[in-house]
Coordinates of N, CA and C in Angstrom, one line a residue:
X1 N 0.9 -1.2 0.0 CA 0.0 0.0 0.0 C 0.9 1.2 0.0
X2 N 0.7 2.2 -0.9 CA 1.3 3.5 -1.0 C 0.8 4.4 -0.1
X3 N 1.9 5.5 0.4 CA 2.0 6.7 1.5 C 0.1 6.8 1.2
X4 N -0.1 7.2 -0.1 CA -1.6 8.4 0.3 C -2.5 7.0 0.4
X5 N -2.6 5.7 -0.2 CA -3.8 4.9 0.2 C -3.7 5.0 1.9
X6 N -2.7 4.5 2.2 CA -2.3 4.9 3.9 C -2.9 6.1 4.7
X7 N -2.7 7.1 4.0 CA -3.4 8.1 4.6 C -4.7 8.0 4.5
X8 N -5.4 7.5 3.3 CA -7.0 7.6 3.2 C -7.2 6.4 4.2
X9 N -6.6 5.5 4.4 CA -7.2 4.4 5.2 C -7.3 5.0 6.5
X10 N -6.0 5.5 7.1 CA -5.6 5.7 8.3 C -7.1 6.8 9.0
X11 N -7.4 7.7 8.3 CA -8.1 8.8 8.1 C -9.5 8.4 8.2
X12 N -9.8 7.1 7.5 CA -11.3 6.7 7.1 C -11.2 6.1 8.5
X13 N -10.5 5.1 9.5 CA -10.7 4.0 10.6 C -10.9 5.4 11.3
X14 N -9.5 6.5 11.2 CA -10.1 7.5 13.0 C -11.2 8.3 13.0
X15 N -11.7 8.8 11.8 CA -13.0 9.8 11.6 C -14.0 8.5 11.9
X16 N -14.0 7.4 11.7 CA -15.2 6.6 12.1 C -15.0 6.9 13.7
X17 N -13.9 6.3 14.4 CA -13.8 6.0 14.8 C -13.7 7.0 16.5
X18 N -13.4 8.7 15.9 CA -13.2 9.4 16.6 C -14.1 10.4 16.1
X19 N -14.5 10.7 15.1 CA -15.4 11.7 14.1 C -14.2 12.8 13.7
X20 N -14.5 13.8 12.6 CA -13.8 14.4 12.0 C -12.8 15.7 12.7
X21 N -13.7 16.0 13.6 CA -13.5 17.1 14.3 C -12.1 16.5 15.3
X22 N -12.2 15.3 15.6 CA -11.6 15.0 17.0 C -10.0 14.0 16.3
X23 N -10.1 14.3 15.3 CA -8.6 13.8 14.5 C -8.0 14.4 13.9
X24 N -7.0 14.6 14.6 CA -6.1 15.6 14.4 C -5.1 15.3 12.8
X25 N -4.8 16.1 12.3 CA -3.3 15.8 11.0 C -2.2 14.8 11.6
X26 N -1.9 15.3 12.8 CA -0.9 14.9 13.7 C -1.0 13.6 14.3
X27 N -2.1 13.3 14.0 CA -2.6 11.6 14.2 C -2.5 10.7 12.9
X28 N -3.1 11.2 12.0 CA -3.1 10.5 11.1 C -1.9 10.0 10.4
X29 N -0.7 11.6 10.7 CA 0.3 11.3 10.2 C 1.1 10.2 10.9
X30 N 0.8 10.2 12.5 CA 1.3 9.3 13.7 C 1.2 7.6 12.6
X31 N -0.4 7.0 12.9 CA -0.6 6.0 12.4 C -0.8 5.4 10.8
X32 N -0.4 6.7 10.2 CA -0.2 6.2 8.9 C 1.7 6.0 8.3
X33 N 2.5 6.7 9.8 CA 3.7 6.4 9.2 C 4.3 7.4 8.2
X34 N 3.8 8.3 8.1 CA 4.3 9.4 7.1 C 4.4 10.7 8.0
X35 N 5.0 11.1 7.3 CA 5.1 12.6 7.8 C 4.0 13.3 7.7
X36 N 3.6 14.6 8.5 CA 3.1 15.4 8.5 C 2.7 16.0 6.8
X37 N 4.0 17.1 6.6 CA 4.3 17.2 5.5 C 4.0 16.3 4.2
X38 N 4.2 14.8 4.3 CA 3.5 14.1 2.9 C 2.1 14.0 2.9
X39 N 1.5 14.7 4.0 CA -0.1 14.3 3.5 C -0.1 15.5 2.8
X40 N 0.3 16.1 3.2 CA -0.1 18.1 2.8 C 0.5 18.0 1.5
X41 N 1.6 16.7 0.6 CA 1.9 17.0 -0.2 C 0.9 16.5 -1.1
X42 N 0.1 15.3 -0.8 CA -1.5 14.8 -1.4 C -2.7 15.4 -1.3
X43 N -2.6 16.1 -0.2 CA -3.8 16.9 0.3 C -4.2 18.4 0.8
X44 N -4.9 19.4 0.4 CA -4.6 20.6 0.9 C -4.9 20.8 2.2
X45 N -6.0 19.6 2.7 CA -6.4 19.9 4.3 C -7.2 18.3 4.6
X46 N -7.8 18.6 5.7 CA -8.2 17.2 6.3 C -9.9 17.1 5.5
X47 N -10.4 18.2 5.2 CA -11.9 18.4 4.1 C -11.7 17.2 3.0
X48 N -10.5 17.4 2.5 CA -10.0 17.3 1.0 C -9.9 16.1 1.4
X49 N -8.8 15.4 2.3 CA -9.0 13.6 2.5 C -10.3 13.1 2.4
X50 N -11.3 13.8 3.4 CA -12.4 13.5 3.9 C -13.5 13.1 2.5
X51 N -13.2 14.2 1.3 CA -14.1 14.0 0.3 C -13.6 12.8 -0.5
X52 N -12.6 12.8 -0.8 CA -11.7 11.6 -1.4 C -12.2 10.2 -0.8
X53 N -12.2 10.5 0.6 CA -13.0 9.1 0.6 C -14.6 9.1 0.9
X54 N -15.3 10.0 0.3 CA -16.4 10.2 0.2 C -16.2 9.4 -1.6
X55 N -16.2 10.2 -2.4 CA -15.5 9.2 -3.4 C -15.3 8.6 -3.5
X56 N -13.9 7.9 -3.0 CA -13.9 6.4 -3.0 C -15.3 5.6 -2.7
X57 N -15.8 5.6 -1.6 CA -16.6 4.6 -1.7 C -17.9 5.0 -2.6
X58 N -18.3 6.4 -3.0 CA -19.2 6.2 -4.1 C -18.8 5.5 -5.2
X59 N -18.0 5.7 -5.7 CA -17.2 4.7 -6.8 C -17.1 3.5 -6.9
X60 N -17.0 2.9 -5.3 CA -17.0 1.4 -5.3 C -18.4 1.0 -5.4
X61 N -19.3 2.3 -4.1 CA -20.8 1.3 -4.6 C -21.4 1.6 -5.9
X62 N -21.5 2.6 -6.5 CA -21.6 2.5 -7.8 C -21.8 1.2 -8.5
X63 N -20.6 0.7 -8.6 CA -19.9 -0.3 -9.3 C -20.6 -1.9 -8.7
X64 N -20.3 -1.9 -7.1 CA -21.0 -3.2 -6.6 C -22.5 -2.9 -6.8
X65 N -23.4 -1.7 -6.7 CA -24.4 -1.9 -6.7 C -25.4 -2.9 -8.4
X66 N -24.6 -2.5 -9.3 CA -25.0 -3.6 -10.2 C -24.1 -4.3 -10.9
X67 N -23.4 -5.0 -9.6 CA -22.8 -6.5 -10.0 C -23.8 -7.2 -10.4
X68 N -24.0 -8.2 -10.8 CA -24.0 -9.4 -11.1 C -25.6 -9.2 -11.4
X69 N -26.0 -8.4 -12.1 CA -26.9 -8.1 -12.4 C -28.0 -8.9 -13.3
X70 N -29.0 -9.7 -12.8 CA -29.7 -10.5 -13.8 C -30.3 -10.1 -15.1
X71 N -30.5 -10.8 -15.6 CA -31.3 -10.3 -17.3 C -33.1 -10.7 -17.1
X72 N -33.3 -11.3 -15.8 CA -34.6 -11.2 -15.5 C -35.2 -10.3 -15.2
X73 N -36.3 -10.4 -14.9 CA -37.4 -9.0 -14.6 C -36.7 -8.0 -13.8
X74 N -37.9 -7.2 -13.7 CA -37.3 -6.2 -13.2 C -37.2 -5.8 -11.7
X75 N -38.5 -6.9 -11.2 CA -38.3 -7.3 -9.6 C -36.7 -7.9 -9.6
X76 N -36.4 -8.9 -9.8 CA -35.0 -9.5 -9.8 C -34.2 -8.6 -9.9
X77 N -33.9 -8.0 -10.7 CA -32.7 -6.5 -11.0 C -32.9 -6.3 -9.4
X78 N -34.1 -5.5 -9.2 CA -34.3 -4.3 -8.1 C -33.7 -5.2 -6.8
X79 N -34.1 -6.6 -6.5 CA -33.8 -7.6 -5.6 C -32.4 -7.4 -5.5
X80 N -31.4 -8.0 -6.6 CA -29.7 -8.3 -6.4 C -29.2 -6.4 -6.3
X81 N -30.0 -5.5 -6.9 CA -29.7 -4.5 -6.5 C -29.3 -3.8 -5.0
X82 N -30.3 -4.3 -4.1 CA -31.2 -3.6 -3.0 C -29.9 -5.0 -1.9
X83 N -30.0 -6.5 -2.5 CA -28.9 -7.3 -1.7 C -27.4 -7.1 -1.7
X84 N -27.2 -6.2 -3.3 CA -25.8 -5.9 -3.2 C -25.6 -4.8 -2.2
X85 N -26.7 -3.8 -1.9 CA -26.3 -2.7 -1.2 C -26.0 -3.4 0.2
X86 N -26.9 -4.0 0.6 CA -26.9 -4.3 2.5 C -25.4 -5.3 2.4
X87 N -25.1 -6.2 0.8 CA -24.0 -7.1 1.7 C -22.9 -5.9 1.5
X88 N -22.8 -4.6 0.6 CA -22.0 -4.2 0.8 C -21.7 -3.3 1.7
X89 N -22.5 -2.9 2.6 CA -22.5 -2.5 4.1 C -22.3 -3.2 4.8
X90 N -22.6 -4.4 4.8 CA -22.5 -5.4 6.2 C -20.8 -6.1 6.2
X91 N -20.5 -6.2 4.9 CA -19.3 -6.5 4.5 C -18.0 -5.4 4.4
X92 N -18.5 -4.2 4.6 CA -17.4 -2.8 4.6 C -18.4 -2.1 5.9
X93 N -17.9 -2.3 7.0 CA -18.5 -1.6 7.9 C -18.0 -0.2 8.7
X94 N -16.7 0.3 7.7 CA -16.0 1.8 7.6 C -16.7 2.3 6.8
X95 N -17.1 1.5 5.6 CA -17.6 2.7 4.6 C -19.2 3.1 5.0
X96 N -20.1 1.7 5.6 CA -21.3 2.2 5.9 C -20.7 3.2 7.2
X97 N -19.9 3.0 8.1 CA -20.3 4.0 9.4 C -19.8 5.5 8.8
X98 N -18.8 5.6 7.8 CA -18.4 6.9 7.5 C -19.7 7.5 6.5
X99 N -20.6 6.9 6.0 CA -21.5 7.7 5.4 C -22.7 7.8 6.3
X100 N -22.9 6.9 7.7 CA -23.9 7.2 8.1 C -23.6 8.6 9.2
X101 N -22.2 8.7 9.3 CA -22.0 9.8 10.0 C -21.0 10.8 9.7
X102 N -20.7 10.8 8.5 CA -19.4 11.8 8.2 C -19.8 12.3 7.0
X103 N -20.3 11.4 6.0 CA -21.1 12.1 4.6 C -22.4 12.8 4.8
X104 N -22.9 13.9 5.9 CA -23.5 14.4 5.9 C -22.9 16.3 5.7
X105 N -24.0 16.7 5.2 CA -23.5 18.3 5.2 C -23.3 18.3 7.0
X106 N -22.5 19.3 7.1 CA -21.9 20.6 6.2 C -20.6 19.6 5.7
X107 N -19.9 18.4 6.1 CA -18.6 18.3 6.0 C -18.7 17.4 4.3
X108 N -19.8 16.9 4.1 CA -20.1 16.8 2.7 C -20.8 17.7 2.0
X109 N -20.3 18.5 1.4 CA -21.1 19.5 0.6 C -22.1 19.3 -0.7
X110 N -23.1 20.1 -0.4 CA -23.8 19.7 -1.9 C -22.8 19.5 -3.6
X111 N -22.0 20.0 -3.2 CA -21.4 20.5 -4.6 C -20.9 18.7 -4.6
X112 N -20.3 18.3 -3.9 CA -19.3 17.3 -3.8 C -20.2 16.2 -3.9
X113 N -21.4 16.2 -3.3 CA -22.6 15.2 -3.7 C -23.2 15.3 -5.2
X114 N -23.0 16.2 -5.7 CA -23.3 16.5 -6.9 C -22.5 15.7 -7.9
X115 N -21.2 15.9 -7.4 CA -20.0 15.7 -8.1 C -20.0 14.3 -8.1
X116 N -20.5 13.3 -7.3 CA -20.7 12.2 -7.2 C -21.4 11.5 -7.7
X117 N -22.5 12.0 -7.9 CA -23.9 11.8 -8.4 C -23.8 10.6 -9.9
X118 N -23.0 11.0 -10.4 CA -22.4 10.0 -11.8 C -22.3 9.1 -11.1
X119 N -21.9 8.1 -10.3 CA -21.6 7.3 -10.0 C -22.8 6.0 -9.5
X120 N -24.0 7.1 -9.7 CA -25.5 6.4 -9.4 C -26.4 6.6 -10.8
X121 N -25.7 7.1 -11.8 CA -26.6 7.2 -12.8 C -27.0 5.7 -13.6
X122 N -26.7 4.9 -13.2 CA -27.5 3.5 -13.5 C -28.4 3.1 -12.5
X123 N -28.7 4.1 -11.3 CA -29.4 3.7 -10.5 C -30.7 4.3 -10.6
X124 N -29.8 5.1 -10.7 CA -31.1 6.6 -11.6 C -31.9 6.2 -12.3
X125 N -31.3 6.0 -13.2 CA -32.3 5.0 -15.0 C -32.8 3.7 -15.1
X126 N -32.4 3.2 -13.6 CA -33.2 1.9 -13.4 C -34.4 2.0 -12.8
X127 N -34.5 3.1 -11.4 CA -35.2 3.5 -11.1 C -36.5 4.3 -12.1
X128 N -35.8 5.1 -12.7 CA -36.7 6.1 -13.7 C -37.6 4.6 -14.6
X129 N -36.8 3.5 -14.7 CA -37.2 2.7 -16.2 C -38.7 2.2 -15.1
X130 N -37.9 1.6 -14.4 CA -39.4 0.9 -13.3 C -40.6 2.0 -13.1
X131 N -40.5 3.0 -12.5 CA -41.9 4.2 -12.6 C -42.6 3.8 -14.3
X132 N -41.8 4.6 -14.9 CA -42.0 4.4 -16.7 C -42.4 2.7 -17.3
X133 N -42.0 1.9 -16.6 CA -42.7 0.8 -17.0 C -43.7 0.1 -15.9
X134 N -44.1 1.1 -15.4 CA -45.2 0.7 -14.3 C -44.9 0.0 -13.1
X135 N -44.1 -0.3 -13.2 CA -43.3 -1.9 -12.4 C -43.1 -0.9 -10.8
X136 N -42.9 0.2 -10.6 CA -42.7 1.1 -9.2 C -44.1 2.4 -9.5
X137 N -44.4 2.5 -8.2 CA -45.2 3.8 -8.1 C -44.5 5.4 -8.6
X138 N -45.6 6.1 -9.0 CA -44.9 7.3 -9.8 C -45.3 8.4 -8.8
X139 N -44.1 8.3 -7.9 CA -43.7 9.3 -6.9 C -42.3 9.9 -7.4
X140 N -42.0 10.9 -6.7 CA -40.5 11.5 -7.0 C -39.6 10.7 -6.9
X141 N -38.7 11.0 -8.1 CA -37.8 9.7 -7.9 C -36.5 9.4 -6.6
X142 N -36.8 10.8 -6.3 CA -35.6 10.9 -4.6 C -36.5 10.3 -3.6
X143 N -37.9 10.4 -3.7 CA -38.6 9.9 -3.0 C -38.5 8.2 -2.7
X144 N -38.5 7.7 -4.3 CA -38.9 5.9 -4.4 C -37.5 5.7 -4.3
X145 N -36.3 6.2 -4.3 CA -34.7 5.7 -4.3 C -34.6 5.7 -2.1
X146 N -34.9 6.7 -1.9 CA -35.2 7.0 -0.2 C -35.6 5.7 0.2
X147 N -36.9 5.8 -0.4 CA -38.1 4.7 0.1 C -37.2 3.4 0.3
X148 N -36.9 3.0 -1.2 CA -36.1 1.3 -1.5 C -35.1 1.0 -0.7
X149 N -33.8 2.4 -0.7 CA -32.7 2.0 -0.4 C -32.6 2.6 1.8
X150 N -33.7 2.7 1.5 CA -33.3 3.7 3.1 C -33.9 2.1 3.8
X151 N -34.3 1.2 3.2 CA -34.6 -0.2 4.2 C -33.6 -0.9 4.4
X152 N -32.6 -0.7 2.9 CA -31.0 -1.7 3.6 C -30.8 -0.7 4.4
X153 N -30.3 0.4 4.7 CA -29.3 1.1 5.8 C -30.0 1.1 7.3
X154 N -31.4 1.1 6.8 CA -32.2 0.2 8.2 C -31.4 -1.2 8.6
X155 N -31.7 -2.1 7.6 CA -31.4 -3.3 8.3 C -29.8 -3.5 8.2
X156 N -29.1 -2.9 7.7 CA -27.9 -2.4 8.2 C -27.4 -2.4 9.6
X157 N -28.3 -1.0 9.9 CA -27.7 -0.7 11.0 C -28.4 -1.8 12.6
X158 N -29.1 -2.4 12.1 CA -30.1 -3.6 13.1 C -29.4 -4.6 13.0
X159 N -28.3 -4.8 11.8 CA -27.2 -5.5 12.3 C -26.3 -5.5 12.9
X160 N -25.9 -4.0 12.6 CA -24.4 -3.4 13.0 C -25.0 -3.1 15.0
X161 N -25.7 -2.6 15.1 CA -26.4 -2.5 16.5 C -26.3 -3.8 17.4
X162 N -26.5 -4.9 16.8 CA -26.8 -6.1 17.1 C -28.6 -6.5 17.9
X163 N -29.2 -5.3 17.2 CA -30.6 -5.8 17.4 C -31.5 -6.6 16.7
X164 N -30.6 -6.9 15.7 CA -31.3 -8.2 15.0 C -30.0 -9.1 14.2
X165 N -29.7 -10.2 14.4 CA -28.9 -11.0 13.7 C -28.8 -10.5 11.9
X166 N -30.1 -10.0 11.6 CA -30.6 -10.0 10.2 C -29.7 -11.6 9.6
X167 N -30.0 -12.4 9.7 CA -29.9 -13.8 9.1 C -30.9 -13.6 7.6
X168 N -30.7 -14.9 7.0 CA -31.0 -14.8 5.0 C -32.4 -14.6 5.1
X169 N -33.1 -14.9 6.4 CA -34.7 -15.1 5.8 C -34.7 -13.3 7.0
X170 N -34.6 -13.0 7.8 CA -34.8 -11.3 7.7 C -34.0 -10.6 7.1
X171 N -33.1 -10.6 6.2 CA -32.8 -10.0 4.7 C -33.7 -10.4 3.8
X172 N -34.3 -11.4 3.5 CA -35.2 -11.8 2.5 C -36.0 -10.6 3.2
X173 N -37.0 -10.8 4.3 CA -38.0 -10.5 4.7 C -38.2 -8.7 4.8
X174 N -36.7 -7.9 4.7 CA -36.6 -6.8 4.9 C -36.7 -6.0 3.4
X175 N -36.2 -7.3 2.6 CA -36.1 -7.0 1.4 C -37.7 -6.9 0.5
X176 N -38.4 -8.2 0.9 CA -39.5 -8.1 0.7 C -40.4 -6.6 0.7
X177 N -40.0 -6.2 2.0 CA -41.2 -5.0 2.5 C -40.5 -4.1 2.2
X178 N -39.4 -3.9 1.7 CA -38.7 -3.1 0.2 C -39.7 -2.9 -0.5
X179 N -39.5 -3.8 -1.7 CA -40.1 -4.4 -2.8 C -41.7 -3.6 -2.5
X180 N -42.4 -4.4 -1.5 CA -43.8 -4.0 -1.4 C -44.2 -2.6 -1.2
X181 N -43.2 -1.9 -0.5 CA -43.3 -0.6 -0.5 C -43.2 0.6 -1.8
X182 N -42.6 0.0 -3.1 CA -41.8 0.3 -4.0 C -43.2 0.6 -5.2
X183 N -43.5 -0.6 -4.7 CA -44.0 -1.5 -6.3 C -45.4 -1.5 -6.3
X184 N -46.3 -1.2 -7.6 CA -47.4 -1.3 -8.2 C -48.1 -2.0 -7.9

């Protein structure tokens, strides 16, 4: 691993781990092994790491969110869609805790969410295709993306909590009342 993945790692474990405010340059530089000086030569401030790995992980879910994507209907799509999100939370549990508490304004900025935004445009047009083929209710589309995806970060965090195991049949079952909530 290179000096700056080092820094973005070191940076993503203490802002979870301590929040943004409470981690110092002087730390990061401590347990990432680098100088002071070599972050500041990757980075102009601790904002600038901070969005970088707001990025990174949009980039990655982007990408896992239509892995392995079926050529079946359009329930099926929406299904491996909605299961790629929760295993990729349950299975990266820096990247769900840094967006459930560090990707919010002010320290994510609209502009920077904007800037991101590409990274969901297959989510966008899958969503838009389901309204337009009847297959989802024709509500705003921030609205039915909220609706769908705001139940994995529920049962997410009912895992991460440990108030529910979420085991395959309450992921099925979470997933379900997804779906039902969604759909025509």
């Amino acid at each position: 691993m290179d000096k700056k993945q080092r820094i973005i790692l070191t940076m993503l474990e203490l802002v979870v781990d301590q929040g943004v405010h409470a981690t110092p340059m002087s730390q990061v530089a401590r347990e990432a092994n680098v100088a002071v000086g070599t972050i500041y030569h990757y980075f102009k401030n601790k904002n600038e790491i901070i969005e970088e790995i707001y990025s990174m992980i949009c980039r990655d879910f982007g990408v896992v969110l239509i892995a392995n994507m079926p050529d079946e209907d359009f329930k099926k799509q929406y299904e491996a869609i909605w299961l790629n999100m929760f295993y990729y939370f349950t299975e990266n549990p820096l990247a769900f805790e840094f967006m459930e508490h560090v990707a919010v304004p002010p320290i994510i900025t609209p502009e920077i969410r904007l800037k991101n935004v590409q990274h969901f445009v297959n989510i966008r047009d899958f969503m838009l295709s389901g309204i337009l083929q009847k297959k989802l209710k024709h509500v705003p589309l921030r609205l039915i993306v909220q609706m769908a995806f705001g139940t994995v970060i529920s049962a997410a965090r009912l895992k991460f909590k440990k108030e529910l195991p979420m085991s395959d049949i309450q992921v099925r079952e979470a997933l379900k009342m997804s779906w039902d909530c969604i759909k025509i």
